[in-house]
PDB file of C-alpha atoms and ligand atoms in Angstrom:
ATOM      1  CA  UNK A   1      17.549   1.424 -17.355  1.00  0.00           C
ATOM      2  CA  UNK A   2      14.107  -0.149 -17.190  1.00  0.00           C
ATOM      3  CA  UNK A   3      10.968   1.885 -17.604  1.00  0.00           C
ATOM      4  CA  UNK A   4       9.401   3.081 -14.359  1.00  0.00           C
ATOM      5  CA  UNK A   5       5.893   4.477 -13.978  1.00  0.00           C
ATOM      6  CA  UNK A   6       4.984   5.771 -10.504  1.00  0.00           C
ATOM      7  CA  UNK A   7       1.362   6.230  -9.418  1.00  0.00           C
ATOM      8  CA  UNK A   8       0.679   7.859  -6.056  1.00  0.00           C
ATOM      9  CA  UNK A   9      -2.477   9.073  -4.363  1.00  0.00           C
ATOM     10  CA  UNK A  10      -4.840   8.379  -1.466  1.00  0.00           C
ATOM     11  CA  UNK A  11      -6.724   5.110  -1.024  1.00  0.00           C
ATOM     12  CA  UNK A  12      -9.726   4.457  -3.223  1.00  0.00           C
ATOM     13  CA  UNK A  13      -8.635   6.936  -5.919  1.00  0.00           C
ATOM     14  CA  UNK A  14      -8.346   4.126  -8.493  1.00  0.00           C
ATOM     15  CA  UNK A  15      -4.553   3.685  -8.490  1.00  0.00           C
ATOM     16  CA  UNK A  16      -4.482  -0.088  -8.603  1.00  0.00           C
ATOM     17  CA  UNK A  17      -7.209  -0.312 -11.275  1.00  0.00           C
ATOM     18  CA  UNK A  18      -5.339   2.107 -13.543  1.00  0.00           C
ATOM     19  CA  UNK A  19      -1.940   0.606 -12.712  1.00  0.00           C
ATOM     20  CA  UNK A  20      -3.089  -2.926 -13.552  1.00  0.00           C
ATOM     21  CA  UNK A  21      -4.643  -1.848 -16.866  1.00  0.00           C
ATOM     22  CA  UNK A  22      -1.560   0.125 -17.793  1.00  0.00           C
ATOM     23  CA  UNK A  23       0.818  -2.697 -16.888  1.00  0.00           C
ATOM     24  CA  UNK A  24      -1.247  -5.150 -18.934  1.00  0.00           C
ATOM     25  CA  UNK A  25      -1.362  -2.852 -21.945  1.00  0.00           C
ATOM     26  CA  UNK A  26       2.366  -2.126 -21.853  1.00  0.00           C
ATOM     27  CA  UNK A  27       3.505  -5.612 -20.817  1.00  0.00           C
ATOM     28  CA  UNK A  28       5.085  -4.194 -17.636  1.00  0.00           C
ATOM     29  CA  UNK A  29       5.124  -5.731 -14.163  1.00  0.00           C
ATOM     30  CA  UNK A  30       2.660  -4.212 -11.662  1.00  0.00           C
ATOM     31  CA  UNK A  31       3.815  -3.709  -8.073  1.00  0.00           C
ATOM     32  CA  UNK A  32       1.228  -2.867  -5.409  1.00  0.00           C
ATOM     33  CA  UNK A  33       3.331  -1.387  -2.575  1.00  0.00           C
ATOM     34  CA  UNK A  34       0.261  -0.890  -0.350  1.00  0.00           C
ATOM     35  CA  UNK A  35      -0.115  -4.680  -0.379  1.00  0.00           C
ATOM     36  CA  UNK A  36       3.428  -4.963   1.015  1.00  0.00           C
ATOM     37  CA  UNK A  37       2.625  -2.622   3.943  1.00  0.00           C
ATOM     38  CA  UNK A  38      -0.555  -4.613   4.475  1.00  0.00           C
ATOM     39  CA  UNK A  39       1.367  -7.911   4.514  1.00  0.00           C
ATOM     40  CA  UNK A  40       3.721  -6.593   7.210  1.00  0.00           C
ATOM     41  CA  UNK A  41       0.693  -5.369   9.194  1.00  0.00           C
ATOM     42  CA  UNK A  42      -0.936  -8.801   8.909  1.00  0.00           C
ATOM     43  CA  UNK A  43       2.237 -10.477  10.140  1.00  0.00           C
ATOM     44  CA  UNK A  44       2.524  -8.042  13.075  1.00  0.00           C
ATOM     45  CA  UNK A  45      -1.105  -8.765  14.012  1.00  0.00           C
ATOM     46  CA  UNK A  46      -0.588 -12.524  13.729  1.00  0.00           C
ATOM     47  CA  UNK A  47       2.530 -12.315  15.906  1.00  0.00           C
ATOM     48  CA  UNK A  48       0.483 -10.281  18.396  1.00  0.00           C
ATOM     49  CA  UNK A  49       3.311  -7.800  18.924  1.00  0.00           C
ATOM     50  CA  UNK A  50       2.632  -4.402  20.430  1.00  0.00           C
ATOM     51  CA  UNK A  51       2.020  -2.477  17.172  1.00  0.00           C
ATOM     52  CA  UNK A  52       2.995   0.794  18.851  1.00  0.00           C
ATOM     53  CA  UNK A  53       6.467  -0.461  19.797  1.00  0.00           C
ATOM     54  CA  UNK A  54       8.852  -0.080  16.855  1.00  0.00           C
ATOM     55  CA  UNK A  55      11.493  -2.304  18.461  1.00  0.00           C
ATOM     56  CA  UNK A  56       9.112  -5.270  18.088  1.00  0.00           C
ATOM     57  CA  UNK A  57       9.345  -5.162  14.275  1.00  0.00           C
ATOM     58  CA  UNK A  58      12.563  -7.200  14.313  1.00  0.00           C
ATOM     59  CA  UNK A  59      10.805  -9.909  12.245  1.00  0.00           C
ATOM     60  CA  UNK A  60      11.248  -7.844   9.061  1.00  0.00           C
ATOM     61  CA  UNK A  61      14.597  -9.365   8.050  1.00  0.00           C
ATOM     62  CA  UNK A  62      13.212 -12.885   8.034  1.00  0.00           C
ATOM     63  CA  UNK A  63       9.975 -11.936   6.264  1.00  0.00           C
ATOM     64  CA  UNK A  64       9.526 -12.969   2.643  1.00  0.00           C
ATOM     65  CA  UNK A  65       7.033 -11.114   0.433  1.00  0.00           C
ATOM     66  CA  UNK A  66       6.516 -12.316  -3.122  1.00  0.00           C
ATOM     67  CA  UNK A  67       4.130 -11.388  -5.923  1.00  0.00           C
ATOM     68  CA  UNK A  68       2.802 -13.841  -8.469  1.00  0.00           C
ATOM     69  CA  UNK A  69       0.476 -12.042 -10.878  1.00  0.00           C
ATOM     70  CA  UNK A  70      -2.365 -10.675  -8.737  1.00  0.00           C
ATOM     71  CA  UNK A  71      -1.502 -12.879  -5.760  1.00  0.00           C
ATOM     72  CA  UNK A  72       0.696 -11.852  -2.853  1.00  0.00           C
ATOM     73  CA  UNK A  73       2.535 -14.386  -0.693  1.00  0.00           C
ATOM     74  CA  UNK A  74       3.728 -13.756   2.855  1.00  0.00           C
ATOM     75  CA  UNK A  75       6.335 -16.284   4.023  1.00  0.00           C
ATOM     76  CA  UNK A  76       5.068 -18.694   1.374  1.00  0.00           C
ATOM     77  CA  UNK A  77       1.366 -18.317   2.201  1.00  0.00           C
ATOM     78  CA  UNK A  78      -1.161 -16.706  -0.164  1.00  0.00           C
ATOM     79  CA  UNK A  79      -2.534 -13.719   1.812  1.00  0.00           C
ATOM     80  CA  UNK A  80      -4.188 -11.865  -1.096  1.00  0.00           C
ATOM     81  CA  UNK A  81      -7.613 -11.828   0.591  1.00  0.00           C
ATOM     82  CA  UNK A  82      -6.461 -11.606   4.206  1.00  0.00           C
ATOM     83  CA  UNK A  83      -4.517  -8.358   3.735  1.00  0.00           C
ATOM     84  CA  UNK A  84      -7.792  -6.602   2.749  1.00  0.00           C
ATOM     85  CA  UNK A  85      -9.509  -7.337   6.085  1.00  0.00           C
ATOM     86  CA  UNK A  86     -10.872  -4.431   8.121  1.00  0.00           C
ATOM     87  CA  UNK A  87      -8.406  -5.191  10.912  1.00  0.00           C
ATOM     88  CA  UNK A  88      -5.411  -4.863   8.579  1.00  0.00           C
ATOM     89  CA  UNK A  89      -6.898  -1.767   6.917  1.00  0.00           C
ATOM     90  CA  UNK A  90      -7.428  -0.055  10.256  1.00  0.00           C
ATOM     91  CA  UNK A  91      -3.855  -0.709  11.437  1.00  0.00           C
ATOM     92  CA  UNK A  92      -1.781  -0.333   8.262  1.00  0.00           C
ATOM     93  CA  UNK A  93      -1.244   3.434   8.597  1.00  0.00           C
ATOM     94  CA  UNK A  94       0.195   2.943  12.071  1.00  0.00           C
ATOM     95  CA  UNK A  95       2.593   0.225  10.917  1.00  0.00           C
ATOM     96  CA  UNK A  96       3.649   2.113   7.785  1.00  0.00           C
ATOM     97  CA  UNK A  97       4.826   5.173   9.684  1.00  0.00           C
ATOM     98  CA  UNK A  98       7.844   3.394  11.193  1.00  0.00           C
ATOM     99  CA  UNK A  99      11.294   4.099   9.757  1.00  0.00           C
ATOM    100  CA  UNK A 100      12.455   0.489  10.003  1.00  0.00           C
ATOM    101  CA  UNK A 101       9.361  -0.792   8.180  1.00  0.00           C
ATOM    102  CA  UNK A 102       9.648   1.845   5.442  1.00  0.00           C
ATOM    103  CA  UNK A 103      13.379   1.389   4.891  1.00  0.00           C
ATOM    104  CA  UNK A 104      12.966  -2.341   4.588  1.00  0.00           C
ATOM    105  CA  UNK A 105      10.092  -2.163   2.103  1.00  0.00           C
ATOM    106  CA  UNK A 106      11.555   0.704   0.052  1.00  0.00           C
ATOM    107  CA  UNK A 107      14.721  -1.326  -0.413  1.00  0.00           C
ATOM    108  CA  UNK A 108      12.662  -4.364  -1.542  1.00  0.00           C
ATOM    109  CA  UNK A 109      10.672  -2.158  -3.931  1.00  0.00           C
ATOM    110  CA  UNK A 110      13.815  -0.711  -5.508  1.00  0.00           C
ATOM    111  CA  UNK A 111      15.220  -4.215  -5.989  1.00  0.00           C
ATOM    112  CA  UNK A 112      12.026  -5.328  -7.766  1.00  0.00           C
ATOM    113  CA  UNK A 113      12.330  -2.289 -10.054  1.00  0.00           C
ATOM    114  CA  UNK A 114      15.831  -3.351 -11.140  1.00  0.00           C
ATOM    115  CA  UNK A 115      14.544  -6.500 -12.816  1.00  0.00           C
ATOM    116  CA  UNK A 116      11.780  -5.321 -15.141  1.00  0.00           C
ATOM    117  CA  UNK A 117       9.805  -2.461 -16.631  1.00  0.00           C
ATOM    118  CA  UNK A 118       7.293  -1.595 -13.946  1.00  0.00           C
ATOM    119  CA  UNK A 119       4.182   0.278 -12.928  1.00  0.00           C
ATOM    120  CA  UNK A 120       4.359   0.794  -9.157  1.00  0.00           C
ATOM    121  CA  UNK A 121       1.620   2.365  -7.052  1.00  0.00           C
ATOM    122  CA  UNK A 122       1.613   3.664  -3.483  1.00  0.00           C
ATOM    123  CA  UNK A 123       2.084   6.881  -1.530  1.00  0.00           C
ATOM    124  CA  UNK A 124       5.789   7.702  -1.902  1.00  0.00           C
ATOM    125  CA  UNK A 125       6.752   6.130  -5.218  1.00  0.00           C
ATOM    126  CA  UNK A 126       7.386   9.333  -7.209  1.00  0.00           C
ATOM    127  CA  UNK A 127       8.824  11.195  -4.198  1.00  0.00           C
ATOM    128  CA  UNK A 128      11.043   8.547  -2.569  1.00  0.00           C
ATOM    129  CA  UNK A 129      11.111   5.024  -4.001  1.00  0.00           C
ATOM    130  CA  UNK A 130      11.570   5.794  -7.705  1.00  0.00           C
ATOM    131  CA  UNK A 131      12.579   9.451  -7.729  1.00  0.00           C
ATOM    132  CA  UNK A 132      13.818   9.127 -11.330  1.00  0.00           C
ATOM    133  CA  UNK A 133      10.694   7.431 -12.691  1.00  0.00           C
ATOM    134  CA  UNK A 134      10.008   8.164 -16.361  1.00  0.00           C
ATOM    135  CA  UNK A 135       6.426   9.108 -15.559  1.00  0.00           C
ATOM    136  CA  UNK A 136       4.870  10.208 -12.267  1.00  0.00           C
ATOM    137  CA  UNK A 137       1.109  10.282 -11.809  1.00  0.00           C
ATOM    138  CA  UNK A 138      -0.780  11.642  -8.807  1.00  0.00           C
ATOM    139  CA  UNK A 139      -4.304  10.230  -8.848  1.00  0.00           C
ATOM    140  CA  UNK A 140      -7.125  11.565  -6.701  1.00  0.00           C
ATOM    141  CA  UNK A 141     -10.946  11.499  -6.542  1.00  0.00           C
ATOM    142  CA  UNK A 142     -13.569  13.007  -4.262  1.00  0.00           C
ATOM    143  CA  UNK A 143     -13.893  11.567  -0.766  1.00  0.00           C
ATOM    144  CA  UNK A 144     -17.475  10.446  -1.530  1.00  0.00           C
ATOM    145  CA  UNK A 145     -16.447   8.590  -4.682  1.00  0.00           C
ATOM    146  CA  UNK A 146     -13.486   6.975  -2.959  1.00  0.00           C
ATOM    147  CA  UNK A 147     -15.671   5.840  -0.060  1.00  0.00           C
ATOM    148  CA  UNK A 148     -18.273   4.445  -2.450  1.00  0.00           C
ATOM    149  CA  UNK A 149     -15.631   2.449  -4.329  1.00  0.00           C
ATOM    150  CA  UNK A 150     -14.040   1.080  -1.155  1.00  0.00           C
ATOM    151  CA  UNK A 151     -17.461   0.029   0.121  1.00  0.00           C
ATOM    152  CA  UNK A 152     -18.527  -1.582  -3.189  1.00  0.00           C
ATOM    153  CA  UNK A 153     -15.210  -3.428  -3.274  1.00  0.00           C
ATOM    154  CA  UNK A 154     -15.843  -4.869   0.190  1.00  0.00           C
ATOM    155  CA  UNK A 155     -19.445  -5.804  -0.668  1.00  0.00           C
ATOM    156  CA  UNK A 156     -18.284  -7.581  -3.839  1.00  0.00           C
ATOM    157  CA  UNK A 157     -15.828  -9.591  -1.749  1.00  0.00           C
ATOM    158  CA  UNK A 158     -18.490 -10.476   0.811  1.00  0.00           C
ATOM    159  CA  UNK A 159     -16.583  -8.578   3.510  1.00  0.00           C
ATOM    160  CA  UNK A 160     -17.911  -6.716   6.510  1.00  0.00           C
ATOM    161  CA  UNK A 161     -19.012  -3.165   5.503  1.00  0.00           C
ATOM    162  CA  UNK A 162     -19.669   0.076   7.312  1.00  0.00           C
ATOM    163  CA  UNK A 163     -22.098   2.800   6.145  1.00  0.00           C
ATOM    164  CA  UNK A 164     -20.959   5.370   3.539  1.00  0.00           C
ATOM    165  CA  UNK A 165     -20.621   7.963   6.319  1.00  0.00           C
ATOM    166  CA  UNK A 166     -18.456   5.643   8.404  1.00  0.00           C
ATOM    167  CA  UNK A 167     -16.357   4.716   5.372  1.00  0.00           C
ATOM    168  CA  UNK A 168     -15.797   8.438   4.686  1.00  0.00           C
ATOM    169  CA  UNK A 169     -14.643   8.871   8.291  1.00  0.00           C
ATOM    170  CA  UNK A 170     -12.301   5.856   8.017  1.00  0.00           C
ATOM    171  CA  UNK A 171     -10.789   7.319   4.839  1.00  0.00           C
ATOM    172  CA  UNK A 172     -10.370  10.741   6.437  1.00  0.00           C
ATOM    173  CA  UNK A 173      -8.470   9.201   9.347  1.00  0.00           C
ATOM    174  CA  UNK A 174      -6.216   7.199   7.010  1.00  0.00           C
ATOM    175  CA  UNK A 175      -5.649  10.229   4.706  1.00  0.00           C
ATOM    176  CA  UNK A 176      -4.655  12.306   7.699  1.00  0.00           C
ATOM    177  CA  UNK A 177      -2.232   9.681   9.034  1.00  0.00           C
ATOM    178  CA  UNK A 178      -0.737   8.957   5.584  1.00  0.00           C
ATOM    179  CA  UNK A 179      -0.178  12.610   4.708  1.00  0.00           C
ATOM    180  CA  UNK A 180       1.061  13.917   8.075  1.00  0.00           C
ATOM    181  CA  UNK A 181       3.503  11.184   9.104  1.00  0.00           C
ATOM    182  CA  UNK A 182       7.129  12.286   9.493  1.00  0.00           C
ATOM    183  CA  UNK A 183       8.730   9.882   7.033  1.00  0.00           C
ATOM    184  CA  UNK A 184       7.682   9.911   3.348  1.00  0.00           C
ATOM    185  CA  UNK A 185       4.182  11.346   3.764  1.00  0.00           C
ATOM    186  CA  UNK A 186       1.759  11.198   0.857  1.00  0.00           C
ATOM    187  CA  UNK A 187       2.320  14.239  -1.329  1.00  0.00           C
ATOM    188  CA  UNK A 188       2.579  15.156  -4.998  1.00  0.00           C
ATOM    189  CA  UNK A 189       6.050  14.861  -6.489  1.00  0.00           C
ATOM    190  CA  UNK A 190       7.490  18.111  -7.875  1.00  0.00           C
TER     191      UNK A 190
HETATM  192  O1   DC B 201      -2.871   1.422  -1.174  1.00  0.00           O
HETATM  193  P1   DC B 201      -3.423   0.808   0.102  1.00  0.00           P
HETATM  194  O2   DC B 201      -4.642   1.485   0.618  1.00  0.00           O
HETATM  195  O3   DC B 201      -3.570  -0.669   0.011  1.00  0.00           O
HETATM  196  O4   DC B 201      -2.247   1.087   1.175  1.00  0.00           O
HETATM  197  C1   DC B 201      -2.359   0.683   2.507  1.00  0.00           C
HETATM  198  C2   DC B 201      -1.587   1.607   3.419  1.00  0.00           C
HETATM  199  O5   DC B 201      -0.188   1.437   3.235  1.00  0.00           O
HETATM  200  C3   DC B 201      -1.846   3.086   3.271  1.00  0.00           C
HETATM  201  O6   DC B 201      -2.815   3.521   4.195  1.00  0.00           O
HETATM  202  C4   DC B 201      -0.520   3.740   3.561  1.00  0.00           C
HETATM  203  C5   DC B 201       0.504   2.651   3.365  1.00  0.00           C
HETATM  204  N1   DC B 201       1.360   2.842   2.199  1.00  0.00           N
HETATM  205  C6   DC B 201       2.468   3.624   2.367  1.00  0.00           C
HETATM  206  O7   DC B 201       2.684   4.181   3.439  1.00  0.00           O
HETATM  207  N2   DC B 201       3.349   3.774   1.338  1.00  0.00           N
HETATM  208  C7   DC B 201       3.126   3.186   0.167  1.00  0.00           C
HETATM  209  N3   DC B 201       4.010   3.324  -0.827  1.00  0.00           N
HETATM  210  C8   DC B 201       1.963   2.400  -0.029  1.00  0.00           C
HETATM  211  C9   DC B 201       1.081   2.264   1.004  1.00  0.00           C
END
């Protein structure tokens, strides 16, 4: 079996930074599962479906998500920047709570893991996606530090930013949604 390293934790804890460094050092493939949930959210927004109606997510089967290094492609289009927009960020927790969305992406993630040694980060990697991972890491940081990083990241990309206080509130809302949803909530693996 290939090597599997799972990194879970809330947003802004530093998962993707650590995961990328680790993958580079070990020569493993890095898989950002949050980017996949973001890509589906972007597509749902572009299609202007009612995000609250799970039956409208019937586009999943015909949706193609591909990684190429640090770039992510949605149906052949590079959406690496677009999936980080505030609109996607504010809606991704809603979209990622649906069973159909999760089942579809978890199955894609497991398929990717069959092909190579990987470092995969997300919320449910050690608990659901790769339950038998060789190494499971739960990464966290203080709310203030996470908010500061998220904000700096947006400033560096020239994106719209809110104040530190507002960013903390946004993170709190997302943390709450991600850790209280019914299916695969964010939690530490045993
Ligand atoms: O890691 P991120 O902030 O880019 O993730 C975006 C959202 O996707 C996050 O708020 C919750 C969801 N997500 C998830 O439900 N399961 C994962 N494995 C990864 C992300």
